[in-house]
Short mmCIF file of C-alpha atoms in Angstrom, two decimals:
data_model
loop_
_atom_site.label_atom_id
_atom_site.label_comp_id
_atom_site.label_asym_id
_atom_site.label_seq_id
_atom_site.Cartn_x
_atom_site.Cartn_y
_atom_site.Cartn_z
CA ILE X 1 -17.87 4.20 -1.05
CA LYS X 2 -19.63 5.87 1.87
CA SER X 3 -16.33 6.52 3.69
CA ILE X 4 -14.63 7.88 0.51
CA LEU X 5 -17.60 10.15 -0.08
CA GLN X 6 -17.73 11.26 3.45
CA GLY X 7 -13.95 11.90 3.65
CA THR X 8 -13.66 9.29 6.53
CA LEU X 9 -11.21 6.86 4.69
CA LEU X 10 -7.65 6.53 5.83
CA ILE X 11 -5.20 4.35 3.71
CA SER X 12 -2.01 3.08 4.83
CA MET X 13 0.61 0.56 3.56
CA ASP X 14 3.85 -1.09 4.28
CA GLY X 15 6.16 -3.56 2.84
CA SER X 16 8.43 -6.31 4.30
CA TYR X 17 11.54 -8.24 3.36
CA MET X 18 13.46 -10.50 5.56
CA SER X 19 16.64 -11.73 3.65
CA ASP X 20 17.66 -13.91 6.69
CA LEU X 21 14.57 -16.04 6.09
CA SER X 22 14.38 -15.83 2.32
CA GLN X 23 16.07 -13.65 -0.42
CA SER X 24 13.39 -14.43 -2.98
CA ALA X 25 10.31 -13.34 -0.85
CA CYS X 26 8.62 -10.01 0.05
CA SER X 27 5.40 -8.73 1.09
CA GLY X 28 3.15 -5.58 1.20
CA ALA X 29 0.13 -5.09 3.65
CA PHE X 30 -2.40 -2.40 3.57
CA ILE X 31 -5.36 -0.99 5.80
CA LEU X 32 -8.11 0.80 4.69
CA HIS X 33 -9.79 2.28 7.98
CA CYS X 34 -12.93 4.35 8.27
CA THR X 35 -12.52 7.04 10.99
CA GLU X 36 -16.37 7.09 11.51
CA SER X 37 -17.34 3.60 11.80
CA LYS X 38 -13.95 2.09 12.58
CA GLN X 39 -14.45 -0.77 10.16
CA GLU X 40 -11.38 -1.85 8.29
CA ILE X 41 -10.15 -3.80 5.24
CA LYS X 42 -6.88 -5.36 5.83
CA GLY X 43 -4.77 -7.21 3.22
CA CYS X 44 -1.32 -8.57 2.15
CA LEU X 45 0.28 -9.54 -1.12
CA VAL X 46 3.27 -11.88 -0.71
CA ASP X 47 5.46 -12.26 -3.67
CA GLU X 48 8.27 -14.86 -4.56
CA SER X 49 10.62 -13.22 -7.03
CA HIS X 50 14.25 -13.04 -7.89
CA GLN X 51 13.50 -9.40 -7.60
CA ALA X 52 12.54 -9.58 -3.92
CA ASP X 53 13.46 -6.65 -1.76
CA ASN X 54 12.02 -4.13 0.56
CA TYR X 55 11.32 -1.73 -2.15
CA ARG X 56 9.29 -4.40 -4.13
CA GLY X 57 7.44 -5.08 -0.87
CA GLU X 58 6.47 -1.38 -0.44
CA PHE X 59 5.05 -1.32 -4.01
CA LEU X 60 3.15 -4.37 -3.26
CA GLY X 61 1.56 -2.75 -0.41
CA ALA X 62 0.69 0.26 -2.44
CA LEU X 63 -1.14 -1.99 -5.16
CA GLY X 64 -3.53 -3.60 -2.70
CA PRO X 65 -5.70 -0.51 -1.78
CA LEU X 66 -5.52 0.67 -5.54
CA LEU X 67 -6.92 -2.65 -6.70
CA LEU X 68 -9.95 -2.24 -4.06
CA LEU X 69 -10.40 1.26 -4.90
CA ARG X 70 -10.58 0.41 -8.43
CA ALA X 71 -13.18 -2.18 -7.68
CA ALA X 72 -15.33 -0.03 -5.57
CA PHE X 73 -15.53 2.53 -8.35
CA MET X 74 -16.11 0.08 -11.07
CA ALA X 75 -18.99 -1.30 -9.06
CA ASN X 76 -20.41 2.20 -8.64
CA PRO X 77 -19.98 3.93 -11.73
CA GLN X 78 -22.97 6.35 -11.02
CA VAL X 79 -20.92 7.96 -8.18
CA ASP X 80 -19.05 11.00 -9.07
CA CYS X 81 -15.83 11.14 -7.23
CA SER X 82 -13.70 13.50 -9.36
CA HIS X 83 -14.09 16.00 -6.69
CA ILE X 84 -12.87 13.65 -3.93
CA LYS X 85 -9.33 13.79 -2.55
CA LEU X 86 -7.95 10.49 -1.20
CA GLU X 87 -4.77 10.35 0.81
CA LEU X 88 -2.70 7.14 0.76
CA TYR X 89 0.03 6.95 3.46
CA CYS X 90 3.31 5.15 2.96
CA ASP X 91 6.51 5.12 4.83
CA ASN X 92 8.64 4.77 1.53
CA LYS X 93 9.53 7.99 -0.32
CA GLY X 94 9.98 6.19 -3.56
CA VAL X 95 6.46 4.95 -3.51
CA VAL X 96 5.06 8.41 -2.58
CA THR X 97 7.18 9.99 -5.45
CA HIS X 98 6.10 7.47 -8.18
CA GLY X 99 2.46 7.75 -6.88
CA ASN X 100 2.39 11.50 -7.14
CA GLN X 101 4.19 11.50 -10.68
CA VAL X 102 2.36 9.09 -12.58
CA ASP X 103 3.20 10.56 -15.95
CA ALA X 104 6.92 10.90 -15.39
CA VAL X 105 9.31 8.81 -17.53
CA LEU X 106 10.79 5.86 -15.81
CA LYS X 107 14.62 5.41 -16.13
CA PRO X 108 15.53 2.61 -18.30
CA ASP X 109 17.19 0.71 -15.33
CA GLN X 110 14.46 1.67 -12.73
CA VAL X 111 14.25 -1.12 -10.19
CA GLN X 112 10.80 -2.75 -9.63
CA ALA X 113 9.55 -1.00 -13.07
CA ASP X 114 6.97 -3.57 -13.24
CA LEU X 115 5.09 -2.76 -10.03
CA ILE X 116 5.66 1.07 -10.61
CA ARG X 117 3.99 0.90 -13.92
CA LEU X 118 1.05 -1.17 -12.33
CA MET X 119 0.79 1.28 -9.50
CA ARG X 120 0.73 4.20 -11.97
CA THR X 121 -1.99 2.54 -14.23
CA TYR X 122 -4.30 1.99 -11.40
CA THR X 123 -3.75 5.42 -9.85
CA ARG X 124 -4.74 6.94 -13.25
CA LEU X 125 -7.92 4.67 -13.64
CA ILE X 126 -9.21 5.65 -10.24
CA PRO X 127 -11.68 8.60 -10.72
CA ALA X 128 -10.73 10.61 -7.66
CA GLN X 129 -7.70 12.70 -6.87
CA LEU X 130 -5.15 10.47 -5.20
CA GLN X 131 -2.42 12.26 -3.15
CA TRP X 132 0.40 9.83 -1.70
CA ILE X 133 1.80 11.06 1.55
CA HIS X 134 4.91 10.07 3.43
CA VAL X 135 4.73 9.06 7.06
CA HIS X 136 7.75 8.27 8.98
CA GLY X 137 8.11 4.46 9.64
CA HIS X 138 8.73 2.56 12.82
CA SER X 139 7.25 5.53 14.80
CA ASP X 140 6.57 3.06 17.66
CA ALA X 141 10.35 2.45 18.23
CA ASN X 142 10.53 5.58 20.65
CA THR X 143 7.01 6.31 21.29
CA PRO X 144 4.15 4.11 22.82
CA LEU X 145 1.53 2.95 20.31
CA ALA X 146 -1.34 4.69 22.08
CA GLN X 147 0.48 8.06 21.76
CA LEU X 148 1.05 7.94 17.92
CA THR X 149 -1.45 9.49 15.50
CA ILE X 150 -3.85 7.28 13.89
CA ILE X 151 -1.84 7.45 10.58
CA GLN X 152 1.28 6.39 12.40
CA GLN X 153 -0.53 3.69 14.22
CA LEU X 154 -1.81 2.30 10.95
CA ASN X 155 1.62 2.21 9.59
CA VAL X 156 2.91 0.33 12.48
CA ARG X 157 0.07 -2.11 12.03
CA CYS X 158 0.63 -2.68 8.34
CA ASP X 159 4.38 -3.24 9.24
CA GLN X 160 3.27 -5.93 11.54
CA LEU X 161 0.87 -7.58 9.01
CA ALA X 162 3.63 -7.51 6.25
CA LYS X 163 6.20 -9.15 8.33
CA TRP X 164 3.49 -11.73 9.78
CA TYR X 165 2.17 -12.71 6.39
CA LEU X 166 5.80 -12.84 4.88
CA VAL X 167 6.95 -15.20 7.51
CA ARG X 168 3.69 -17.48 7.10
CA ALA X 169 4.29 -17.51 3.20
CA ILE X 170 8.10 -18.51 3.61
CA ARG X 171 6.80 -21.32 5.72
CA THR X 172 3.83 -22.44 3.61
CA GLY X 173 4.79 -21.55 0.20
CA ASP X 174 1.74 -19.46 -0.13
CA TYR X 175 2.65 -16.75 -2.54
CA ILE X 176 0.82 -14.67 -5.31
CA ASP X 177 0.37 -17.09 -8.12
CA PRO X 178 2.94 -16.03 -10.81
CA THR X 179 0.99 -17.50 -13.86
#
């Protein structure tokens, strides 16, 4: 909560899907980074589903920090964060659009509608102003990591985490419990 109140919290996420390894698995990783203390919370959700694709992985990455933010606010109900603006950085424009338009009606055939609805629900439940911002992915392809902005570096690291945990889950069978 301290980094939220001080405005020092950066939130980044990314998804992964490797159809050459598995057509039924995808992952989404996230990092919550405090620019003052340099402390971080990192995580990854890996799903096995017939709906698996990169888009699903991106939404899994978006859900992780929302769940943590919701838990933090629930544990501190006395803290008024209605004036706080939190920025969430994602390299997928679909996630950014859906995150910023939580009351828009979904198309009947909207892909990954289950995760989009979850993301929108948690976005509404968080008592702060959330703004989803697009960041260009794979910025390290032509620029050394050290020369990237902190936001770009976090996105690169989320990409690496999502890939690592996806490969691990495919090898071990360690996915989100579907029950």
